[in-house]
Amino acid sequence: MSGPGKKVVDVAFKASKNIDWEGIAKLLVSDEARKEFATLRRTFDEVNSTLQTKFSQEPEPIDWEYYRKGIGSRLVDMYKEAYESVEIPKFVDTVTPQYKPKFDALLVELKEAEEKSLKESERLEKEIAQVQELKQKISTMTADEYFEKHPELKKKFDDEIRNDYWGY
């Protein structure tokens, strides 16, 4: 097989190998999402199977002699000539070159956003751990222990006391 049909089959085959179905399935939480995902996967497999079987084969050649016997050679020759004169144009992809740079730029932006998100997530995890620790110790903690961890607050309170500013 050659031409655009072969290209579609090749792309679909490569796409199916790159999809991490199990990884995606692990991220799903609700039963409804799992049902929808199963439907998506089944549909994808059906379409992929159709592409692999139906469009990966060359069409069977026409048995012109069979039709000549039943219909007559003049009409069959006319159809044969018309059939052979049909030219299917080759697919020329003019869209991908236009959008490939934009897509690549978006991928770079995506990677940067992912890194930023991971750093922020890490920072928030640390902050949550600190708050959890503080929550457990707050009932028995002294002011000195608290100010040890937050020297900027101690400095602020000391400045307010020194400047005789009592908040009113």
CSV table of N, CA and C in Angstrom, one decimal:
chain,number,residue,atom,x,y,z
A,1,MET,N,0.8,-1.2,0.0
A,1,MET,CA,0.0,0.0,0.0
A,1,MET,C,0.9,1.2,0.0
A,2,SER,N,0.4,2.3,-0.7
A,2,SER,CA,1.2,3.5,-0.7
A,2,SER,C,0.3,4.7,-0.7
A,3,GLY,N,0.8,5.9,-0.5
A,3,GLY,CA,0.0,7.1,-0.5
A,3,GLY,C,-0.5,7.5,0.8
A,4,PRO,N,-1.6,8.3,0.8
A,4,PRO,CA,-2.1,8.8,2.1
A,4,PRO,C,-2.7,7.8,3.0
A,5,GLY,N,-3.3,6.7,2.4
A,5,GLY,CA,-3.8,5.6,3.3
A,5,GLY,C,-2.7,5.0,4.1
A,6,LYS,N,-1.6,4.7,3.5
A,6,LYS,CA,-0.5,4.1,4.2
A,6,LYS,C,0.0,5.1,5.3
A,7,LYS,N,0.1,6.3,5.0
A,7,LYS,CA,0.5,7.3,6.0
A,7,LYS,C,-0.4,7.4,7.2
A,8,VAL,N,-1.7,7.3,7.0
A,8,VAL,CA,-2.7,7.3,8.1
A,8,VAL,C,-2.5,6.1,8.9
A,9,VAL,N,-2.3,5.0,8.3
A,9,VAL,CA,-2.1,3.7,9.0
A,9,VAL,C,-0.9,3.8,9.9
A,10,ASP,N,0.2,4.3,9.3
A,10,ASP,CA,1.5,4.4,10.0
A,10,ASP,C,1.4,5.3,11.2
A,11,VAL,N,0.7,6.4,11.0
A,11,VAL,CA,0.6,7.4,12.1
A,11,VAL,C,-0.3,6.8,13.2
A,12,ALA,N,-1.4,6.1,12.9
A,12,ALA,CA,-2.3,5.5,13.9
A,12,ALA,C,-1.5,4.4,14.6
A,13,PHE,N,-0.7,3.7,13.9
A,13,PHE,CA,0.0,2.6,14.6
A,13,PHE,C,1.0,3.2,15.6
A,14,LYS,N,1.8,4.2,15.2
A,14,LYS,CA,2.7,4.8,16.1
A,14,LYS,C,2.0,5.5,17.2
A,15,ALA,N,0.9,6.1,17.0
A,15,ALA,CA,0.2,6.8,18.1
A,15,ALA,C,-0.3,5.8,19.1
A,16,SER,N,-0.7,4.6,18.7
A,16,SER,CA,-1.2,3.6,19.6
A,16,SER,C,-0.1,3.1,20.5
A,17,LYS,N,1.2,3.0,20.0
A,17,LYS,CA,2.3,2.6,20.8
A,17,LYS,C,2.7,3.6,21.8
A,18,ASN,N,2.5,4.9,21.5
A,18,ASN,CA,2.9,5.9,22.4
A,18,ASN,C,1.9,6.2,23.6
A,19,ILE,N,0.7,5.7,23.5
A,19,ILE,CA,-0.3,6.0,24.5
A,19,ILE,C,-0.1,5.1,25.7
A,20,ASP,N,0.1,5.7,26.9
A,20,ASP,CA,0.2,4.9,28.1
A,20,ASP,C,-1.1,4.7,28.8
A,21,TRP,N,-1.9,3.7,28.3
A,21,TRP,CA,-3.2,3.5,28.7
A,21,TRP,C,-3.3,3.2,30.2
A,22,GLU,N,-2.3,2.4,30.7
A,22,GLU,CA,-2.4,2.0,32.1
A,22,GLU,C,-2.1,3.2,33.0
A,23,GLY,N,-1.1,4.0,32.6
A,23,GLY,CA,-0.8,5.2,33.3
A,23,GLY,C,-2.0,6.2,33.4
A,24,ILE,N,-2.7,6.3,32.3
A,24,ILE,CA,-3.9,7.2,32.3
A,24,ILE,C,-4.9,6.6,33.2
A,25,ALA,N,-5.1,5.3,33.1
A,25,ALA,CA,-6.2,4.6,33.9
A,25,ALA,C,-5.9,4.8,35.4
A,26,LYS,N,-4.7,4.8,35.8
A,26,LYS,CA,-4.3,5.0,37.3
A,26,LYS,C,-4.7,6.4,37.8
A,27,LEU,N,-4.8,7.4,36.9
A,27,LEU,CA,-5.2,8.7,37.3
A,27,LEU,C,-6.7,8.9,37.5
A,28,LEU,N,-7.5,8.0,37.0
A,28,LEU,CA,-8.9,8.2,37.1
A,28,LEU,C,-9.4,7.8,38.5
A,29,VAL,N,-10.4,8.6,38.9
A,29,VAL,CA,-10.9,8.4,40.3
A,29,VAL,C,-12.3,7.9,40.3
A,30,SER,N,-13.2,8.4,39.6
A,30,SER,CA,-14.6,8.0,39.6
A,30,SER,C,-14.9,6.9,38.7
A,31,ASP,N,-16.0,6.2,39.0
A,31,ASP,CA,-16.4,5.1,38.2
A,31,ASP,C,-16.9,5.5,36.8
A,32,GLU,N,-17.5,6.7,36.8
A,32,GLU,CA,-18.0,7.3,35.5
A,32,GLU,C,-16.8,7.6,34.6
A,33,ALA,N,-15.7,8.1,35.2
A,33,ALA,CA,-14.5,8.4,34.4
A,33,ALA,C,-13.9,7.1,33.9
A,34,ARG,N,-13.9,6.0,34.7
A,34,ARG,CA,-13.4,4.8,34.2
A,34,ARG,C,-14.2,4.2,33.1
A,35,LYS,N,-15.5,4.3,33.2
A,35,LYS,CA,-16.4,3.8,32.1
A,35,LYS,C,-16.1,4.6,30.8
A,36,GLU,N,-16.0,5.9,30.9
A,36,GLU,CA,-15.8,6.7,29.7
A,36,GLU,C,-14.4,6.4,29.1
A,37,PHE,N,-13.4,6.2,30.0
A,37,PHE,CA,-12.1,5.8,29.5
A,37,PHE,C,-12.1,4.5,28.8
A,38,ALA,N,-12.8,3.5,29.4
A,38,ALA,CA,-12.9,2.2,28.8
A,38,ALA,C,-13.5,2.3,27.4
A,39,THR,N,-14.6,3.1,27.3
A,39,THR,CA,-15.2,3.4,26.0
A,39,THR,C,-14.3,4.0,25.0
A,40,LEU,N,-13.5,5.0,25.5
A,40,LEU,CA,-12.5,5.7,24.6
A,40,LEU,C,-11.5,4.7,24.1
A,41,ARG,N,-11.0,3.9,25.0
A,41,ARG,CA,-9.9,2.9,24.6
A,41,ARG,C,-10.5,1.9,23.6
A,42,ARG,N,-11.7,1.4,23.9
A,42,ARG,CA,-12.3,0.4,23.0
A,42,ARG,C,-12.5,1.0,21.6
A,43,THR,N,-13.0,2.2,21.6
A,43,THR,CA,-13.2,2.9,20.3
A,43,THR,C,-11.9,3.1,19.6
A,44,PHE,N,-10.9,3.5,20.3
A,44,PHE,CA,-9.6,3.8,19.7
A,44,PHE,C,-9.1,2.5,19.1
A,45,ASP,N,-9.2,1.4,19.8
A,45,ASP,CA,-8.7,0.1,19.3
A,45,ASP,C,-9.5,-0.4,18.1
A,46,GLU,N,-10.8,-0.1,18.1
A,46,GLU,CA,-11.6,-0.5,16.9
A,46,GLU,C,-11.2,0.3,15.7
A,47,VAL,N,-11.0,1.6,15.9
A,47,VAL,CA,-10.6,2.5,14.7
A,47,VAL,C,-9.2,2.0,14.3
A,48,ASN,N,-8.3,1.8,15.2
A,48,ASN,CA,-7.0,1.4,14.8
A,48,ASN,C,-7.0,0.1,14.1
A,49,SER,N,-7.8,-0.9,14.6
A,49,SER,CA,-7.9,-2.2,13.9
A,49,SER,C,-8.5,-2.0,12.5
A,50,THR,N,-9.5,-1.2,12.3
A,50,THR,CA,-10.0,-0.9,11.0
A,50,THR,C,-9.0,-0.3,10.1
A,51,LEU,N,-8.2,0.6,10.6
A,51,LEU,CA,-7.1,1.2,9.8
A,51,LEU,C,-6.1,0.2,9.4
A,52,GLN,N,-5.8,-0.7,10.3
A,52,GLN,CA,-4.8,-1.7,10.1
A,52,GLN,C,-5.2,-2.7,9.0
A,53,THR,N,-6.5,-3.1,9.1
A,53,THR,CA,-7.0,-4.1,8.2
A,53,THR,C,-7.5,-3.5,6.9
A,54,LYS,N,-8.4,-2.6,7.0
A,54,LYS,CA,-9.1,-2.1,5.8
A,54,LYS,C,-8.2,-1.3,4.9
A,55,PHE,N,-7.5,-0.4,5.5
A,55,PHE,CA,-6.8,0.6,4.6
A,55,PHE,C,-5.3,0.2,4.4
A,56,SER,N,-4.9,-0.9,5.0
A,56,SER,CA,-3.5,-1.3,4.8
A,56,SER,C,-3.3,-2.3,3.6
A,57,GLN,N,-4.5,-2.7,3.0
A,57,GLN,CA,-4.4,-3.6,1.9
A,57,GLN,C,-4.7,-2.9,0.6
A,58,GLU,N,-4.0,-3.5,-0.4
A,58,GLU,CA,-4.3,-3.0,-1.8
A,58,GLU,C,-5.7,-3.5,-2.2
A,59,PRO,N,-6.5,-2.8,-2.9
A,59,PRO,CA,-7.8,-3.3,-3.4
A,59,PRO,C,-7.6,-4.5,-4.3
A,60,GLU,N,-8.5,-5.3,-4.3
A,60,GLU,CA,-8.4,-6.5,-5.2
A,60,GLU,C,-8.6,-6.0,-6.7
A,61,PRO,N,-7.8,-6.6,-7.5
A,61,PRO,CA,-7.9,-6.2,-8.9
A,61,PRO,C,-9.2,-6.6,-9.5
A,62,ILE,N,-9.8,-5.8,-10.4
A,62,ILE,CA,-11.0,-6.1,-11.1
A,62,ILE,C,-10.9,-7.2,-12.1
A,63,ASP,N,-11.7,-8.2,-12.1
A,63,ASP,CA,-11.7,-9.2,-13.2
A,63,ASP,C,-12.5,-8.8,-14.3
A,64,TRP,N,-11.9,-8.1,-15.2
A,64,TRP,CA,-12.6,-7.5,-16.4
A,64,TRP,C,-13.2,-8.6,-17.3
A,65,GLU,N,-12.5,-9.7,-17.4
A,65,GLU,CA,-13.0,-10.8,-18.3
A,65,GLU,C,-14.3,-11.4,-17.8
A,66,TYR,N,-14.5,-11.4,-16.5
A,66,TYR,CA,-15.7,-11.9,-15.9
A,66,TYR,C,-16.9,-11.0,-16.3
A,67,TYR,N,-16.7,-9.7,-16.3
A,67,TYR,CA,-17.7,-8.8,-16.6
A,67,TYR,C,-18.0,-8.8,-18.2
A,68,ARG,N,-16.9,-9.0,-18.9
A,68,ARG,CA,-17.1,-9.1,-20.4
A,68,ARG,C,-18.0,-10.2,-20.8
A,69,LYS,N,-17.9,-11.3,-20.1
A,69,LYS,CA,-18.8,-12.5,-20.5
A,69,LYS,C,-20.2,-12.2,-20.2
A,70,GLY,N,-20.5,-11.5,-19.1
A,70,GLY,CA,-21.9,-11.3,-18.6
A,70,GLY,C,-22.5,-10.0,-19.3
A,71,ILE,N,-21.8,-9.0,-19.5
A,71,ILE,CA,-22.3,-7.7,-19.9
A,71,ILE,C,-22.1,-7.4,-21.4
A,72,GLY,N,-20.9,-7.7,-21.8
A,72,GLY,CA,-20.5,-7.4,-23.2
A,72,GLY,C,-19.2,-6.6,-23.2
A,73,SER,N,-18.3,-6.8,-24.2
A,73,SER,CA,-17.0,-6.2,-24.1
A,73,SER,C,-17.0,-4.7,-24.3
A,74,ARG,N,-17.9,-4.2,-25.1
A,74,ARG,CA,-17.9,-2.8,-25.4
A,74,ARG,C,-18.2,-1.9,-24.2
A,75,LEU,N,-19.2,-2.3,-23.4
A,75,LEU,CA,-19.5,-1.5,-22.2
A,75,LEU,C,-18.4,-1.7,-21.1
A,76,VAL,N,-17.9,-2.9,-21.0
A,76,VAL,CA,-16.8,-3.2,-20.0
A,76,VAL,C,-15.6,-2.4,-20.4
A,77,ASP,N,-15.2,-2.4,-21.7
A,77,ASP,CA,-14.0,-1.6,-22.1
A,77,ASP,C,-14.2,-0.2,-21.8
A,78,MET,N,-15.4,0.3,-22.0
A,78,MET,CA,-15.7,1.8,-21.7
A,78,MET,C,-15.4,2.0,-20.2
A,79,TYR,N,-16.0,1.1,-19.3
A,79,TYR,CA,-15.8,1.3,-17.9
A,79,TYR,C,-14.3,1.1,-17.5
A,80,LYS,N,-13.6,0.1,-18.1
A,80,LYS,CA,-12.2,-0.1,-17.8
A,80,LYS,C,-11.4,1.1,-18.2
A,81,GLU,N,-11.7,1.7,-19.3
A,81,GLU,CA,-10.9,2.9,-19.7
A,81,GLU,C,-11.2,4.1,-18.8
A,82,ALA,N,-12.4,4.2,-18.4
A,82,ALA,CA,-12.8,5.3,-17.4
A,82,ALA,C,-12.1,5.0,-16.1
A,83,TYR,N,-12.1,3.8,-15.6
A,83,TYR,CA,-11.5,3.4,-14.4
A,83,TYR,C,-10.0,3.7,-14.3
A,84,GLU,N,-9.4,3.3,-15.4
A,84,GLU,CA,-7.9,3.5,-15.5
A,84,GLU,C,-7.5,4.9,-15.7
A,85,SER,N,-8.4,5.8,-16.2
A,85,SER,CA,-8.1,7.2,-16.4
A,85,SER,C,-8.2,8.0,-15.1
A,86,VAL,N,-8.9,7.4,-14.1
A,86,VAL,CA,-9.1,8.1,-12.9
A,86,VAL,C,-7.7,8.2,-12.1
A,87,GLU,N,-7.3,9.4,-11.8
A,87,GLU,CA,-6.1,9.6,-11.0
A,87,GLU,C,-6.4,10.2,-9.7
A,88,ILE,N,-6.0,9.5,-8.7
A,88,ILE,CA,-6.2,10.0,-7.3
A,88,ILE,C,-5.0,10.9,-7.0
A,89,PRO,N,-5.3,12.1,-6.6
A,89,PRO,CA,-4.2,13.0,-6.3
A,89,PRO,C,-3.5,12.6,-5.0
A,90,LYS,N,-2.2,12.8,-5.0
A,90,LYS,CA,-1.4,12.5,-3.8
A,90,LYS,C,-1.7,13.6,-2.8
A,91,PHE,N,-1.7,13.2,-1.6
A,91,PHE,CA,-2.0,14.2,-0.5
A,91,PHE,C,-0.7,15.0,-0.2
A,92,VAL,N,-0.8,16.3,-0.2
A,92,VAL,CA,0.3,17.2,0.1
A,92,VAL,C,0.0,17.9,1.4
A,93,ASP,N,0.7,17.7,2.4
A,93,ASP,CA,0.5,18.3,3.7
A,93,ASP,C,1.0,19.7,3.7
A,94,THR,N,0.1,20.7,3.7
A,94,THR,CA,0.6,22.1,3.7
A,94,THR,C,0.3,22.7,5.1
A,95,VAL,N,-0.5,22.0,5.9
A,95,VAL,CA,-0.9,22.5,7.2
A,95,VAL,C,0.2,22.3,8.3
A,96,THR,N,0.8,21.1,8.3
A,96,THR,CA,1.7,20.8,9.4
A,96,THR,C,2.9,21.7,9.4
A,97,PRO,N,3.5,22.1,8.2
A,97,PRO,CA,4.7,23.0,8.3
A,97,PRO,C,4.3,24.4,8.9
A,98,GLN,N,3.0,24.8,8.8
A,98,GLN,CA,2.6,26.1,9.3
A,98,GLN,C,2.5,26.0,10.9
A,99,TYR,N,2.0,24.9,11.3
A,99,TYR,CA,1.7,24.8,12.8
A,99,TYR,C,2.8,24.1,13.6
A,100,LYS,N,3.7,23.4,12.9
A,100,LYS,CA,4.8,22.7,13.7
A,100,LYS,C,5.6,23.7,14.6
A,101,PRO,N,6.0,24.9,14.1
A,101,PRO,CA,6.8,25.8,15.0
A,101,PRO,C,5.9,26.2,16.2
A,102,LYS,N,4.6,26.5,15.9
A,102,LYS,CA,3.8,26.9,17.0
A,102,LYS,C,3.6,25.8,18.0
A,103,PHE,N,3.5,24.6,17.5
A,103,PHE,CA,3.3,23.4,18.4
A,103,PHE,C,4.6,23.2,19.2
A,104,ASP,N,5.7,23.3,18.6
A,104,ASP,CA,7.0,23.2,19.3
A,104,ASP,C,7.2,24.2,20.4
A,105,ALA,N,6.8,25.5,20.0
A,105,ALA,CA,6.8,26.6,21.0
A,105,ALA,C,5.9,26.3,22.2
A,106,LEU,N,4.8,25.7,21.9
A,106,LEU,CA,3.8,25.4,23.0
A,106,LEU,C,4.4,24.3,23.9
A,107,LEU,N,5.1,23.3,23.2
A,107,LEU,CA,5.7,22.2,24.0
A,107,LEU,C,6.8,22.8,25.0
A,108,VAL,N,7.6,23.7,24.5
A,108,VAL,CA,8.6,24.4,25.3
A,108,VAL,C,7.9,25.1,26.5
A,109,GLU,N,6.9,25.8,26.2
A,109,GLU,CA,6.1,26.6,27.2
A,109,GLU,C,5.5,25.6,28.2
A,110,LEU,N,5.0,24.5,27.7
A,110,LEU,CA,4.4,23.5,28.6
A,110,LEU,C,5.5,22.9,29.5
A,111,LYS,N,6.7,22.6,29.0
A,111,LYS,CA,7.7,22.1,29.9
A,111,LYS,C,8.1,23.1,31.0
A,112,GLU,N,8.2,24.4,30.6
A,112,GLU,CA,8.5,25.4,31.6
A,112,GLU,C,7.4,25.5,32.6
A,113,ALA,N,6.1,25.5,32.2
A,113,ALA,CA,5.0,25.5,33.1
A,113,ALA,C,5.0,24.3,34.0
A,114,GLU,N,5.4,23.2,33.5
A,114,GLU,CA,5.4,21.9,34.3
A,114,GLU,C,6.5,22.1,35.4
A,115,GLU,N,7.7,22.6,35.0
A,115,GLU,CA,8.8,22.7,36.0
A,115,GLU,C,8.4,23.7,37.0
A,116,LYS,N,7.8,24.8,36.6
A,116,LYS,CA,7.3,25.8,37.6
A,116,LYS,C,6.3,25.2,38.5
A,117,SER,N,5.4,24.5,38.0
A,117,SER,CA,4.3,23.8,38.8
A,117,SER,C,4.9,22.9,39.8
A,118,LEU,N,5.9,22.1,39.3
A,118,LEU,CA,6.5,21.1,40.2
A,118,LEU,C,7.2,21.8,41.4
A,119,LYS,N,7.9,22.9,41.1
A,119,LYS,CA,8.6,23.7,42.1
A,119,LYS,C,7.6,24.3,43.1
A,120,GLU,N,6.5,24.8,42.6
A,120,GLU,CA,5.5,25.4,43.4
A,120,GLU,C,4.9,24.3,44.3
A,121,SER,N,4.6,23.2,43.7
A,121,SER,CA,4.0,22.0,44.4
A,121,SER,C,5.0,21.6,45.6
A,122,GLU,N,6.2,21.5,45.3
A,122,GLU,CA,7.2,21.2,46.3
A,122,GLU,C,7.3,22.2,47.4
A,123,ARG,N,7.2,23.5,47.1
A,123,ARG,CA,7.2,24.5,48.1
A,123,ARG,C,5.9,24.4,49.0
A,124,LEU,N,4.8,24.2,48.3
A,124,LEU,CA,3.6,24.0,49.1
A,124,LEU,C,3.6,22.8,50.0
A,125,GLU,N,4.2,21.7,49.5
A,125,GLU,CA,4.3,20.5,50.4
A,125,GLU,C,5.1,20.8,51.6
A,126,LYS,N,6.2,21.6,51.4
A,126,LYS,CA,7.0,21.9,52.6
A,126,LYS,C,6.2,22.8,53.5
A,127,GLU,N,5.5,23.8,53.0
A,127,GLU,CA,4.7,24.7,53.8
A,127,GLU,C,3.6,23.9,54.6
A,128,ILE,N,3.0,23.0,53.9
A,128,ILE,CA,1.9,22.2,54.6
A,128,ILE,C,2.6,21.4,55.7
A,129,ALA,N,3.7,20.8,55.5
A,129,ALA,CA,4.4,20.1,56.6
A,129,ALA,C,4.7,21.0,57.7
A,130,GLN,N,5.2,22.2,57.4
A,130,GLN,CA,5.5,23.2,58.5
A,130,GLN,C,4.2,23.5,59.3
A,131,VAL,N,3.1,23.8,58.6
A,131,VAL,CA,1.9,24.1,59.2
A,131,VAL,C,1.4,22.9,60.1
A,132,GLN,N,1.5,21.7,59.6
A,132,GLN,CA,1.1,20.5,60.3
A,132,GLN,C,1.9,20.4,61.6
A,133,GLU,N,3.2,20.7,61.5
A,133,GLU,CA,4.1,20.6,62.7
A,133,GLU,C,3.7,21.7,63.7
A,134,LEU,N,3.5,22.9,63.2
A,134,LEU,CA,3.1,24.0,64.1
A,134,LEU,C,1.7,23.7,64.7
A,135,LYS,N,0.8,23.1,64.0
A,135,LYS,CA,-0.5,22.8,64.5
A,135,LYS,C,-0.4,21.8,65.7
A,136,GLN,N,0.5,20.9,65.6
A,136,GLN,CA,0.7,19.9,66.7
A,136,GLN,C,1.4,20.5,67.9
A,137,LYS,N,2.3,21.4,67.7
A,137,LYS,CA,3.1,22.0,68.8
A,137,LYS,C,2.5,23.2,69.4
A,138,ILE,N,1.5,23.9,68.7
A,138,ILE,CA,1.0,25.2,69.1
A,138,ILE,C,0.5,25.2,70.6
A,139,SER,N,-0.1,24.2,71.0
A,139,SER,CA,-0.7,24.2,72.4
A,139,SER,C,0.4,24.2,73.5
A,140,THR,N,1.6,23.7,73.2
A,140,THR,CA,2.6,23.6,74.2
A,140,THR,C,3.8,24.5,73.9
A,141,MET,N,3.7,25.3,72.8
A,141,MET,CA,4.8,26.1,72.4
A,141,MET,C,4.9,27.4,73.2
A,142,THR,N,6.1,27.9,73.5
A,142,THR,CA,6.2,29.2,74.2
A,142,THR,C,6.5,30.2,73.1
A,143,ALA,N,6.3,31.5,73.5
A,143,ALA,CA,6.6,32.6,72.6
A,143,ALA,C,8.0,32.6,72.1
A,144,ASP,N,9.0,32.3,72.9
A,144,ASP,CA,10.4,32.2,72.5
A,144,ASP,C,10.6,31.2,71.5
A,145,GLU,N,10.0,30.0,71.6
A,145,GLU,CA,10.1,28.9,70.6
A,145,GLU,C,9.5,29.4,69.3
A,146,TYR,N,8.4,30.1,69.3
A,146,TYR,CA,7.7,30.5,68.1
A,146,TYR,C,8.6,31.6,67.4
A,147,PHE,N,9.1,32.5,68.2
A,147,PHE,CA,10.0,33.6,67.7
A,147,PHE,C,11.3,33.1,67.1
A,148,GLU,N,11.7,31.9,67.7
A,148,GLU,CA,12.9,31.3,67.1
A,148,GLU,C,12.7,30.9,65.7
A,149,LYS,N,11.6,30.4,65.4
A,149,LYS,CA,11.3,30.0,64.0
A,149,LYS,C,10.9,31.2,63.1
A,150,HIS,N,10.4,32.3,63.7
A,150,HIS,CA,10.0,33.4,63.0
A,150,HIS,C,10.6,34.7,63.5
A,151,PRO,N,11.9,34.9,63.3
A,151,PRO,CA,12.6,36.0,63.8
A,151,PRO,C,12.1,37.4,63.3
A,152,GLU,N,11.5,37.4,62.1
A,152,GLU,CA,11.0,38.6,61.6
A,152,GLU,C,9.8,39.2,62.4
A,153,LEU,N,9.0,38.3,62.9
A,153,LEU,CA,7.9,38.7,63.8
A,153,LEU,C,8.5,39.2,65.1
A,154,LYS,N,9.5,38.6,65.7
A,154,LYS,CA,10.1,39.1,66.9
A,154,LYS,C,10.6,40.5,66.7
A,155,LYS,N,11.3,40.7,65.6
A,155,LYS,CA,11.9,42.0,65.3
A,155,LYS,C,10.8,43.0,65.2
A,156,LYS,N,9.7,42.7,64.5
A,156,LYS,CA,8.5,43.6,64.3
A,156,LYS,C,7.9,44.0,65.7
A,157,PHE,N,7.7,43.0,66.5
A,157,PHE,CA,7.1,43.3,67.9
A,157,PHE,C,8.1,44.1,68.7
A,158,ASP,N,9.3,43.8,68.7
A,158,ASP,CA,10.3,44.5,69.5
A,158,ASP,C,10.4,46.0,69.0
A,159,ASP,N,10.3,46.2,67.7
A,159,ASP,CA,10.3,47.6,67.1
A,159,ASP,C,9.0,48.3,67.6
A,160,GLU,N,7.9,47.7,67.6
A,160,GLU,CA,6.7,48.3,68.0
A,160,GLU,C,6.7,48.7,69.5
A,161,ILE,N,7.3,47.8,70.3
A,161,ILE,CA,7.4,48.1,71.7
A,161,ILE,C,8.4,49.2,72.0
A,162,ARG,N,9.5,49.2,71.3
A,162,ARG,CA,10.5,50.2,71.4
A,162,ARG,C,10.0,51.6,71.0
A,163,ASN,N,9.2,51.6,69.9
A,163,ASN,CA,8.6,52.9,69.4
A,163,ASN,C,7.3,53.3,70.1
A,164,ASP,N,7.0,52.5,71.1
A,164,ASP,CA,5.8,52.8,71.9
A,164,ASP,C,4.5,52.8,71.1
A,165,TYR,N,4.5,51.8,70.1
A,165,TYR,CA,3.3,51.7,69.2
A,165,TYR,C,2.6,50.4,69.7
A,166,TRP,N,1.4,50.6,70.3
A,166,TRP,CA,0.6,49.5,70.8
A,166,TRP,C,-0.6,49.1,70.0
A,167,GLY,N,-0.7,49.6,68.8
A,167,GLY,CA,-1.7,49.1,67.9
A,167,GLY,C,-3.0,49.9,67.9
A,168,TYR,N,-3.0,51.0,68.7
A,168,TYR,CA,-4.2,51.9,68.7
A,168,TYR,C,-3.8,53.3,68.8
